């Protein structure tokens, strides 16, 4: 019984870290000119523009810092 418990913990820990490793956050500018941080890659065909790191940021905090570091006037407003 103890072996099953340990194996379950190892599987959950491995799966959790695998999912967390793939998360990316992007700073986007919409068609109106408002900027926001999103957790999926914006679609260029929908008129969204990626600002900052085109490959995305590993954490939401990094993306928010990048959004706040944008030059004045780059965004009409910040959404979210």
Coordinates of N, CA, C and O in Angstrom, one line a residue, residues 22-77:
X22 N 5.2 24.4 -19.5 CA 4.7 24.8 -20.8 C 3.9 26.1 -20.8 O 3.6 26.6 -21.9
X23 N 3.6 26.6 -19.7 CA 2.8 27.9 -19.6 C 3.6 29.1 -20.1 O 4.8 29.2 -19.7
X24 N 3.0 29.9 -20.9 CA 3.7 31.1 -21.4 C 2.7 32.2 -21.3 O 1.4 32.1 -21.4
X25 N 3.2 33.4 -21.0 CA 2.3 34.6 -20.9 C 2.9 35.6 -21.9 O 4.1 35.7 -22.2
X26 N 1.9 36.3 -22.5 CA 2.3 37.3 -23.6 C 1.7 38.7 -23.3 O 0.6 38.8 -22.7
X27 N 2.4 39.7 -23.7 CA 1.9 41.1 -23.6 C 1.4 41.3 -25.0 O 2.1 41.2 -26.0
X28 N 0.1 41.7 -25.1 CA -0.5 41.9 -26.4 C -1.2 43.3 -26.5 O -1.5 43.9 -25.5
X29 N -1.3 43.7 -27.7 CA -2.0 45.0 -28.0 C -3.1 44.6 -28.9 O -2.9 44.0 -30.0
X30 N -4.3 45.0 -28.6 CA -5.5 44.7 -29.4 C -5.7 45.7 -30.5 O -4.9 46.7 -30.7
X31 N -6.7 45.5 -31.3 CA -7.0 46.4 -32.5 C -7.3 47.8 -32.1 O -7.2 48.7 -32.9
X32 N -7.8 48.0 -30.9 CA -8.2 49.4 -30.4 C -6.9 50.1 -29.8 O -6.9 51.3 -29.8
X33 N -5.9 49.3 -29.4 CA -4.7 49.9 -28.9 C -4.5 49.7 -27.4 O -3.6 50.1 -26.8
X34 N -5.4 48.9 -26.8 CA -5.3 48.5 -25.4 C -4.4 47.4 -25.2 O -4.3 46.5 -26.1
X35 N -3.6 47.4 -24.1 CA -2.6 46.3 -23.9 C -3.1 45.4 -22.7 O -3.7 45.9 -21.8
X36 N -2.7 44.2 -22.7 CA -3.0 43.3 -21.6 C -2.0 42.1 -21.6 O -1.3 41.9 -22.6
X37 N -2.0 41.4 -20.5 CA -1.2 40.1 -20.4 C -2.2 39.0 -20.6 O -3.3 38.9 -19.9
X38 N -1.9 38.0 -21.5 CA -2.7 36.9 -21.7 C -1.9 35.6 -21.6 O -0.7 35.6 -21.6
X39 N -2.6 34.5 -21.4 CA -1.9 33.2 -21.1 C -2.0 32.3 -22.4 O -1.7 31.1 -22.3
X40 N -2.3 32.8 -23.5 CA -2.2 32.1 -24.8 C -1.7 33.0 -25.9 O -1.9 34.2 -25.8
X41 N -1.0 32.4 -26.8 CA -0.4 33.2 -27.9 C -1.5 34.0 -28.7 O -2.4 33.3 -29.2
X42 N -1.4 35.3 -28.8 CA -2.3 36.1 -29.5 C -2.3 35.7 -31.0 O -1.3 35.4 -31.6
X43 N -3.5 35.8 -31.6 CA -3.6 35.5 -33.0 C -3.4 36.8 -33.9 O -4.1 37.8 -33.7
X44 N -2.4 36.8 -34.8 CA -2.1 37.9 -35.6 C -3.3 38.1 -36.6 O -3.6 39.2 -37.0
X45 N -4.0 37.0 -37.0 CA -5.1 37.2 -37.9 C -6.3 37.9 -37.2 O -7.2 38.4 -37.9
X46 N -6.4 37.9 -35.9 CA -7.4 38.6 -35.2 C -7.0 40.1 -35.0 O -7.7 40.8 -34.3
X47 N -5.8 40.5 -35.4 CA -5.4 41.9 -35.3 C -4.6 42.1 -34.0 O -4.3 43.3 -33.7
X48 N -4.3 41.1 -33.3 CA -3.5 41.2 -32.0 C -2.0 41.3 -32.3 O -1.5 40.6 -33.2
X49 N -1.3 42.1 -31.6 CA 0.1 42.3 -31.8 C 0.8 41.9 -30.5 O 0.4 42.3 -29.4
X50 N 1.9 41.1 -30.6 CA 2.7 40.7 -29.4 C 3.7 41.8 -29.2 O 4.4 42.2 -30.1
X51 N 3.8 42.3 -28.0 CA 4.8 43.3 -27.6 C 5.8 42.6 -26.7 O 5.5 41.7 -26.0
X52 N 7.0 43.1 -26.7 CA 8.0 42.5 -25.8 C 8.6 41.2 -26.4 O 8.7 41.1 -27.6
X53 N 8.8 40.3 -25.5 CA 9.3 39.0 -25.9 C 8.3 38.2 -26.8 O 7.3 37.8 -26.3
X54 N 8.6 38.0 -28.0 CA 7.7 37.3 -29.0 C 7.5 35.9 -28.6 O 6.5 35.3 -29.0
X55 N 8.4 35.3 -27.9 CA 8.4 33.9 -27.4 C 7.6 33.7 -26.2 O 7.3 32.6 -25.7
X56 N 7.2 34.8 -25.5 CA 6.4 34.7 -24.3 C 7.3 34.8 -23.1 O 8.5 34.6 -23.2
X57 N 6.6 35.0 -22.0 CA 7.3 35.0 -20.7 C 7.0 33.8 -19.8 O 5.9 33.3 -19.9
X58 N 7.9 33.3 -19.0 CA 7.7 32.1 -18.2 C 6.7 32.3 -17.1 O 6.0 31.4 -16.8
X59 N 6.6 33.5 -16.6 CA 5.7 33.8 -15.5 C 4.8 35.0 -15.8 O 5.2 35.9 -16.6
X60 N 3.7 35.1 -15.1 CA 2.8 36.2 -15.3 C 3.5 37.5 -14.8 O 3.3 38.6 -15.3
X61 N 4.2 37.3 -13.7 CA 4.9 38.5 -13.1 C 5.9 39.1 -14.1 O 6.0 40.3 -14.2
X62 N 6.6 38.3 -14.8 CA 7.6 38.8 -15.8 C 6.8 39.5 -16.9 O 7.3 40.6 -17.4
X63 N 5.7 39.0 -17.3 CA 4.9 39.7 -18.4 C 4.3 41.0 -17.9 O 4.3 42.0 -18.6
X64 N 3.9 41.1 -16.7 CA 3.3 42.3 -16.1 C 4.4 43.3 -16.0 O 4.2 44.5 -16.3
X65 N 5.7 42.9 -15.6 CA 6.8 43.8 -15.5 C 7.1 44.4 -16.9 O 7.4 45.6 -17.1
X66 N 7.0 43.5 -17.9 CA 7.3 44.0 -19.3 C 6.2 44.9 -19.8 O 6.5 45.9 -20.4
X67 N 5.0 44.7 -19.4 CA 3.9 45.6 -19.8 C 4.1 46.9 -19.1 O 3.9 48.0 -19.8
X68 N 4.4 46.9 -17.8 CA 4.6 48.2 -17.1 C 5.9 49.0 -17.6 O 5.9 50.2 -17.5
X69 N 6.8 48.3 -18.3 CA 8.0 48.9 -18.8 C 7.9 49.5 -20.2 O 8.8 50.1 -20.7
X70 N 6.7 49.3 -20.8 CA 6.5 49.8 -22.2 C 6.5 51.3 -22.1 O 6.1 51.9 -21.2
X71 N 7.0 51.9 -23.2 CA 7.1 53.4 -23.3 C 5.7 54.0 -23.2 O 4.7 53.4 -23.6
X72 N 5.6 55.2 -22.6 CA 4.3 55.9 -22.5 C 3.8 56.1 -23.9 O 4.6 56.4 -24.9
X73 N 2.5 55.9 -24.1 CA 1.9 56.1 -25.4 C 1.9 54.9 -26.3 O 1.2 54.9 -27.3
X74 N 2.5 53.8 -25.9 CA 2.5 52.6 -26.6 C 1.2 51.9 -26.6 O 0.7 51.3 -27.5
X75 N 0.5 52.1 -25.4 CA -0.9 51.5 -25.3 C -1.8 52.7 -24.9 O -1.5 53.6 -24.2
X76 N -3.0 52.6 -25.4 CA -4.1 53.6 -25.0 C -4.5 53.3 -23.6 O -4.8 54.3 -22.9
X77 N -4.5 52.1 -23.2 CA -4.9 51.7 -21.9 C -4.5 50.3 -21.6 O -3.9 49.6 -22.4

